[in-house]
Amino acid sequence: MSYRKPQFRHPRLEVNDLGLTHRDYEGALSTLCAGCGHDAITAAVTQACAELSLPPHRIAKISGIGCSSKAPNYFLNHAHGFNTVHGRMPSVATGANMANRDLIYLGMSGDGDSASIGFGQFAHVVRRRLNMLYMVANNGVYGLTKGQLAATAEQGMKNKAGEASLFTDIDLCVSALQFGATFVARSFSGDKAQLVPLIKAAISHKGFAFIDIISPCVTFNNNPDSTRSYDYVHDHIVTAAVADFVPVKQEIRCENGDADSEDICLHDGSILRLSRIQPDYDAHDRLHAMARIEQVKAEGKILTGLMYIDPEADDYHEINQTTDTPLNALKQETLCPGNHVLQTINESFR
């Protein structure tokens, strides 16, 4: 069930290049638990899209099943939307992307949706480098079915019922790096200052962009024995590289003091500014990123920030040499040129 928000708008709300306010990027009223981290992610997506001045009708938001997959209903009310079968969001996103490559694809998923029933689909959409932003709201439990431990829960972690995880966890950032993602980041739903620039940079990145967002479940996994509680995550965050996004028309500066920084020009001309908190961190080294994630985890901490980026890699359309014109814009005579062309093709194989 969802509820519409009041239509009242303050007359002095700031507008973007399209003349829209951030309220024009909101969705229905959230029915998630009060304090749920997913609502903070919703607010970050809304802010990022408004600041990028994205036309809502050019965005397609796709999700699977779970608390996280309800979240797209709460942002971008005027965008295209598709709530798919559990764990099948990547295949639907791939089909939609093949039919219309001109849309901006936002995938919203959860730890159960991506690391369990949908892990096979997750692996293939990453290795195919589909041009999309894939976000996982990761809380380590299945909140919609009352708090069973998820595959992303570290070994030994206990949920609210006292159940301990017996198995090693699946680290989705490490998996995404192994499968070939060209933009990999991790953030915390409670750190909007870090999350919004990451979302803006990921949307502007050409190819597969993945953000794992630690989003504590206030109802079933916010207890002292959990490594996904607000207090634990807040006290154990280590930042690899701080990302700030600089649009073409407006420069945004972050407060990093004298830290080392680097500007990366993205394909649309925007600038991604990296500032290294850890002096030896190299966001262009895939193996270094994987090793650093595991090293920090072994210390009982959580590595956040932009971990890896390759702005030059080909995406799915370039690898497959698909037509520049979206399939939904091609005319019938182009899609089905007729029997004489089929005969010519058949003759070429004789």
mmCIF file of N, CA, C and O in Angstrom, residues 230-292:
data_model
loop_
_atom_site.group_PDB
_atom_site.id
_atom_site.type_symbol
_atom_site.label_atom_id
_atom_site.label_comp_id
_atom_site.label_asym_id
_atom_site.label_seq_id
_atom_site.Cartn_x
_atom_site.Cartn_y
_atom_site.Cartn_z
ATOM 1 N N TYR A 230 23.208 0.635 13.461
ATOM 2 C CA TYR A 230 23.644 2.029 13.253
ATOM 3 C C TYR A 230 24.922 2.324 14.042
ATOM 4 O O TYR A 230 25.876 2.912 13.524
ATOM 5 N N ASP A 231 24.943 1.923 15.301
ATOM 6 C CA ASP A 231 26.098 2.244 16.144
ATOM 7 C C ASP A 231 27.364 1.557 15.631
ATOM 8 O O ASP A 231 28.435 2.172 15.571
ATOM 9 N N TYR A 232 27.267 0.261 15.267
ATOM 10 C CA TYR A 232 28.457 -0.468 14.823
ATOM 11 C C TYR A 232 29.005 0.135 13.525
ATOM 12 O O TYR A 232 30.213 0.386 13.398
ATOM 13 N N VAL A 233 28.101 0.355 12.563
ATOM 14 C CA VAL A 233 28.562 0.891 11.275
ATOM 15 C C VAL A 233 29.178 2.275 11.466
ATOM 16 O O VAL A 233 30.247 2.579 10.924
ATOM 17 N N HIS A 234 28.511 3.116 12.254
ATOM 18 C CA HIS A 234 29.015 4.481 12.474
ATOM 19 C C HIS A 234 30.412 4.471 13.089
ATOM 20 O O HIS A 234 31.267 5.300 12.765
ATOM 21 N N ASP A 235 30.667 3.500 13.991
ATOM 22 C CA ASP A 235 31.945 3.477 14.718
ATOM 23 C C ASP A 235 33.040 2.701 14.001
ATOM 24 O O ASP A 235 34.185 2.694 14.462
ATOM 25 N N HIS A 236 32.737 2.016 12.906
ATOM 26 C CA HIS A 236 33.732 1.162 12.263
ATOM 27 C C HIS A 236 33.939 1.484 10.786
ATOM 28 O O HIS A 236 34.421 0.657 10.024
ATOM 29 N N ILE A 237 33.599 2.680 10.371
ATOM 30 C CA ILE A 237 33.769 3.059 8.966
ATOM 31 C C ILE A 237 35.194 3.539 8.720
ATOM 32 O O ILE A 237 35.756 4.316 9.494
ATOM 33 N N VAL A 238 35.769 3.054 7.620
ATOM 34 C CA VAL A 238 37.055 3.545 7.126
ATOM 35 C C VAL A 238 36.820 4.001 5.698
ATOM 36 O O VAL A 238 36.214 3.285 4.899
ATOM 37 N N THR A 239 37.249 5.184 5.340
ATOM 38 C CA THR A 239 37.005 5.707 4.000
ATOM 39 C C THR A 239 38.226 5.512 3.124
ATOM 40 O O THR A 239 39.343 5.864 3.502
ATOM 41 N N ALA A 240 37.994 4.945 1.920
ATOM 42 C CA ALA A 240 39.088 4.720 0.979
ATOM 43 C C ALA A 240 39.375 5.982 0.188
ATOM 44 O O ALA A 240 40.447 6.558 0.260
ATOM 45 N N ALA A 241 38.406 6.411 -0.608
ATOM 46 C CA ALA A 241 38.575 7.615 -1.413
ATOM 47 C C ALA A 241 37.272 8.394 -1.386
ATOM 48 O O ALA A 241 36.202 7.835 -1.579
ATOM 49 N N VAL A 242 37.354 9.676 -1.121
ATOM 50 C CA VAL A 242 36.172 10.529 -1.086
ATOM 51 C C VAL A 242 35.880 11.003 -2.493
ATOM 52 O O VAL A 242 36.767 11.496 -3.192
ATOM 53 N N ALA A 243 34.646 10.841 -2.943
ATOM 54 C CA ALA A 243 34.265 11.284 -4.284
ATOM 55 C C ALA A 243 33.386 12.510 -4.189
ATOM 56 O O ALA A 243 32.451 12.551 -3.411
ATOM 57 N N ASP A 244 33.709 13.514 -4.981
ATOM 58 C CA ASP A 244 32.836 14.665 -5.106
ATOM 59 C C ASP A 244 32.554 14.841 -6.581
ATOM 60 O O ASP A 244 33.440 14.677 -7.414
ATOM 61 N N PHE A 245 31.310 15.132 -6.933
ATOM 62 C CA PHE A 245 30.913 15.207 -8.326
ATOM 63 C C PHE A 245 30.806 16.658 -8.753
ATOM 64 O O PHE A 245 30.155 17.458 -8.087
ATOM 65 N N VAL A 246 31.448 16.996 -9.893
ATOM 66 C CA VAL A 246 31.443 18.360 -10.395
ATOM 67 C C VAL A 246 30.684 18.392 -11.716
ATOM 68 O O VAL A 246 31.201 17.945 -12.733
ATOM 69 N N PRO A 247 29.434 18.888 -11.743
ATOM 70 C CA PRO A 247 28.706 18.978 -13.012
ATOM 71 C C PRO A 247 29.405 19.913 -13.981
ATOM 72 O O PRO A 247 30.241 20.729 -13.590
ATOM 73 N N VAL A 248 29.035 19.821 -15.255
ATOM 74 C CA VAL A 248 29.680 20.631 -16.284
ATOM 75 C C VAL A 248 29.511 22.115 -16.004
ATOM 76 O O VAL A 248 30.421 22.902 -16.177
ATOM 77 N N LYS A 249 28.340 22.520 -15.521
ATOM 78 C CA LYS A 249 28.046 23.934 -15.377
ATOM 79 C C LYS A 249 28.333 24.476 -13.983
ATOM 80 O O LYS A 249 28.312 25.667 -13.773
ATOM 81 N N GLN A 250 28.560 23.591 -13.044
ATOM 82 C CA GLN A 250 28.711 24.074 -11.677
ATOM 83 C C GLN A 250 29.744 23.230 -10.947
ATOM 84 O O GLN A 250 29.706 22.005 -10.976
ATOM 85 N N GLU A 251 30.663 23.851 -10.301
ATOM 86 C CA GLU A 251 31.682 23.130 -9.552
ATOM 87 C C GLU A 251 31.253 22.988 -8.098
ATOM 88 O O GLU A 251 30.769 23.928 -7.479
ATOM 89 N N ILE A 252 31.435 21.779 -7.583
ATOM 90 C CA ILE A 252 31.130 21.519 -6.181
ATOM 91 C C ILE A 252 32.422 21.143 -5.484
ATOM 92 O O ILE A 252 33.151 20.292 -5.953
ATOM 93 N N ARG A 253 32.726 21.772 -4.394
ATOM 94 C CA ARG A 253 33.952 21.469 -3.674
ATOM 95 C C ARG A 253 33.637 20.810 -2.349
ATOM 96 O O ARG A 253 32.675 21.167 -1.681
ATOM 97 N N CYS A 254 34.429 19.818 -1.991
ATOM 98 C CA CYS A 254 34.264 19.188 -0.700
ATOM 99 C C CYS A 254 35.404 19.636 0.199
ATOM 100 O O CYS A 254 36.429 20.105 -0.276
ATOM 101 N N GLU A 255 35.204 19.494 1.499
ATOM 102 C CA GLU A 255 36.193 19.954 2.451
ATOM 103 C C GLU A 255 37.147 18.833 2.806
ATOM 104 O O GLU A 255 36.879 18.001 3.651
ATOM 105 N N ASN A 256 38.291 18.807 2.108
ATOM 106 C CA ASN A 256 39.248 17.735 2.325
ATOM 107 C C ASN A 256 40.602 18.226 2.801
ATOM 108 O O ASN A 256 41.565 17.481 2.830
ATOM 109 N N GLY A 257 40.679 19.496 3.134
ATOM 110 C CA GLY A 257 41.941 20.023 3.638
ATOM 111 C C GLY A 257 43.050 19.884 2.612
ATOM 112 O O GLY A 257 42.882 20.219 1.445
ATOM 113 N N ASP A 258 44.177 19.355 3.025
ATOM 114 C CA ASP A 258 45.329 19.225 2.138
ATOM 115 C C ASP A 258 45.449 17.830 1.535
ATOM 116 O O ASP A 258 46.506 17.452 1.034
ATOM 117 N N ALA A 259 44.369 17.031 1.582
ATOM 118 C CA ALA A 259 44.448 15.670 1.065
ATOM 119 C C ALA A 259 44.755 15.668 -0.420
ATOM 120 O O ALA A 259 44.371 16.569 -1.158
ATOM 121 N N ASP A 260 45.446 14.625 -0.864
ATOM 122 C CA ASP A 260 45.769 14.436 -2.267
ATOM 123 C C ASP A 260 44.490 14.297 -3.061
ATOM 124 O O ASP A 260 43.572 13.627 -2.651
ATOM 125 N N SER A 261 44.362 14.909 -4.219
ATOM 126 C CA SER A 261 43.140 14.795 -5.001
ATOM 127 C C SER A 261 43.457 14.571 -6.473
ATOM 128 O O SER A 261 44.556 14.863 -6.939
ATOM 129 N N GLU A 262 42.445 14.069 -7.210
ATOM 130 C CA GLU A 262 42.595 13.780 -8.633
ATOM 131 C C GLU A 262 41.259 14.022 -9.314
ATOM 132 O O GLU A 262 40.215 13.639 -8.806
ATOM 133 N N ASP A 263 41.270 14.659 -10.501
ATOM 134 C CA ASP A 263 40.049 14.879 -11.266
ATOM 135 C C ASP A 263 39.958 13.861 -12.390
ATOM 136 O O ASP A 263 40.920 13.677 -13.150
ATOM 137 N N ILE A 264 38.792 13.207 -12.523
ATOM 138 C CA ILE A 264 38.553 12.236 -13.586
ATOM 139 C C ILE A 264 37.424 12.769 -14.452
ATOM 140 O O ILE A 264 36.331 13.037 -13.965
ATOM 141 N N CYS A 265 37.701 12.948 -15.761
ATOM 142 C CA CYS A 265 36.683 13.436 -16.692
ATOM 143 C C CYS A 265 35.813 12.267 -17.141
ATOM 144 O O CYS A 265 36.308 11.315 -17.740
ATOM 145 N N LEU A 266 34.509 12.319 -16.853
ATOM 146 C CA LEU A 266 33.596 11.262 -17.268
ATOM 147 C C LEU A 266 33.133 11.506 -18.710
ATOM 148 O O LEU A 266 33.418 12.541 -19.306
ATOM 149 N N HIS A 267 32.418 10.538 -19.267
ATOM 150 C CA HIS A 267 32.075 10.581 -20.682
ATOM 151 C C HIS A 267 31.155 11.730 -21.052
ATOM 152 O O HIS A 267 31.148 12.186 -22.193
ATOM 153 N N ASP A 268 30.344 12.206 -20.114
ATOM 154 C CA ASP A 268 29.456 13.313 -20.436
ATOM 155 C C ASP A 268 30.106 14.662 -20.168
ATOM 156 O O ASP A 268 29.451 15.696 -20.244
ATOM 157 N N GLY A 269 31.412 14.661 -19.882
ATOM 158 C CA GLY A 269 32.134 15.902 -19.643
ATOM 159 C C GLY A 269 32.162 16.325 -18.194
ATOM 160 O O GLY A 269 32.827 17.302 -17.849
ATOM 161 N N SER A 270 31.435 15.627 -17.351
ATOM 162 C CA SER A 270 31.439 15.959 -15.930
ATOM 163 C C SER A 270 32.751 15.508 -15.289
ATOM 164 O O SER A 270 33.469 14.676 -15.830
ATOM 165 N N ILE A 271 33.043 16.079 -14.139
ATOM 166 C CA ILE A 271 34.293 15.784 -13.446
ATOM 167 C C ILE A 271 33.997 15.049 -12.147
ATOM 168 O O ILE A 271 33.167 15.478 -11.348
ATOM 169 N N LEU A 272 34.682 13.939 -11.955
ATOM 170 C CA LEU A 272 34.633 13.235 -10.674
ATOM 171 C C LEU A 272 35.935 13.542 -9.948
ATOM 172 O O LEU A 272 37.027 13.242 -10.445
ATOM 173 N N ARG A 273 35.840 14.182 -8.795
ATOM 174 C CA ARG A 273 37.029 14.572 -8.041
ATOM 175 C C ARG A 273 37.256 13.588 -6.907
ATOM 176 O O ARG A 273 36.399 13.426 -6.031
ATOM 177 N N LEU A 274 38.398 12.943 -6.918
ATOM 178 C CA LEU A 274 38.740 11.973 -5.890
ATOM 179 C C LEU A 274 39.739 12.577 -4.925
ATOM 180 O O LEU A 274 40.726 13.166 -5.336
ATOM 181 N N SER A 275 39.467 12.402 -3.664
ATOM 182 C CA SER A 275 40.436 12.804 -2.648
ATOM 183 C C SER A 275 40.741 11.589 -1.789
ATOM 184 O O SER A 275 39.832 10.938 -1.279
ATOM 185 N N ARG A 276 41.990 11.284 -1.642
ATOM 186 C CA ARG A 276 42.386 10.078 -0.931
ATOM 187 C C ARG A 276 42.541 10.343 0.569
ATOM 188 O O ARG A 276 43.328 11.171 0.975
ATOM 189 N N ILE A 277 41.764 9.625 1.353
ATOM 190 C CA ILE A 277 41.948 9.677 2.791
ATOM 191 C C ILE A 277 43.138 8.804 3.160
ATOM 192 O O ILE A 277 43.940 9.148 4.023
ATOM 193 N N GLN A 278 43.241 7.623 2.491
ATOM 194 C CA GLN A 278 44.381 6.743 2.700
ATOM 195 C C GLN A 278 45.412 7.049 1.607
ATOM 196 O O GLN A 278 45.133 6.890 0.416
ATOM 197 N N PRO A 279 46.595 7.519 1.958
ATOM 198 C CA PRO A 279 47.551 8.013 0.962
ATOM 199 C C PRO A 279 47.917 6.988 -0.104
ATOM 200 O O PRO A 279 48.207 7.355 -1.244
ATOM 201 N N ASP A 280 47.908 5.686 0.246
ATOM 202 C CA ASP A 280 48.350 4.683 -0.714
ATOM 203 C C ASP A 280 47.210 4.101 -1.535
ATOM 204 O O ASP A 280 47.423 3.175 -2.315
ATOM 205 N N TYR A 281 45.990 4.646 -1.382
ATOM 206 C CA TYR A 281 44.862 4.029 -2.078
ATOM 207 C C TYR A 281 44.831 4.433 -3.545
ATOM 208 O O TYR A 281 44.914 5.607 -3.893
ATOM 209 N N ASP A 282 44.684 3.424 -4.454
ATOM 210 C CA ASP A 282 44.628 3.658 -5.896
ATOM 211 C C ASP A 282 43.272 3.179 -6.407
ATOM 212 O O ASP A 282 43.029 1.980 -6.502
ATOM 213 N N ALA A 283 42.372 4.110 -6.751
ATOM 214 C CA ALA A 283 41.019 3.763 -7.184
ATOM 215 C C ALA A 283 40.986 3.215 -8.611
ATOM 216 O O ALA A 283 39.913 2.893 -9.117
ATOM 217 N N HIS A 284 42.124 3.126 -9.273
ATOM 218 C CA HIS A 284 42.176 2.552 -10.626
ATOM 219 C C HIS A 284 42.715 1.119 -10.610
ATOM 220 O O HIS A 284 42.856 0.504 -11.664
ATOM 221 N N ASP A 285 43.056 0.602 -9.465
ATOM 222 C CA ASP A 285 43.671 -0.720 -9.345
ATOM 223 C C ASP A 285 42.641 -1.697 -8.773
ATOM 224 O O ASP A 285 42.346 -1.688 -7.574
ATOM 225 N N ARG A 286 42.106 -2.556 -9.639
ATOM 226 C CA ARG A 286 41.044 -3.489 -9.230
ATOM 227 C C ARG A 286 41.538 -4.440 -8.142
ATOM 228 O O ARG A 286 40.850 -4.670 -7.133
ATOM 229 N N LEU A 287 42.717 -5.013 -8.317
ATOM 230 C CA LEU A 287 43.245 -5.974 -7.346
ATOM 231 C C LEU A 287 43.529 -5.305 -6.001
ATOM 232 O O LEU A 287 43.293 -5.889 -4.936
ATOM 233 N N HIS A 288 44.021 -4.080 -6.052
ATOM 234 C CA HIS A 288 44.305 -3.343 -4.822
ATOM 235 C C HIS A 288 43.003 -3.085 -4.062
ATOM 236 O O HIS A 288 42.961 -3.190 -2.819
ATOM 237 N N ALA A 289 41.937 -2.749 -4.801
ATOM 238 C CA ALA A 289 40.644 -2.491 -4.159
ATOM 239 C C ALA A 289 40.127 -3.743 -3.453
ATOM 240 O O ALA A 289 39.668 -3.681 -2.306
ATOM 241 N N MET A 290 40.209 -4.896 -4.122
ATOM 242 C CA MET A 290 39.732 -6.140 -3.520
ATOM 243 C C MET A 290 40.537 -6.484 -2.264
ATOM 244 O O MET A 290 39.981 -6.874 -1.229
ATOM 245 N N ALA A 291 41.852 -6.330 -2.366
ATOM 246 C CA ALA A 291 42.707 -6.647 -1.224
ATOM 247 C C ALA A 291 42.438 -5.711 -0.050
ATOM 248 O O ALA A 291 42.418 -6.134 1.121
ATOM 249 N N ARG A 292 42.213 -4.426 -0.349
ATOM 250 C CA ARG A 292 41.988 -3.441 0.714
ATOM 251 C C ARG A 292 40.658 -3.703 1.428
ATOM 252 O O ARG A 292 40.558 -3.550 2.656
#
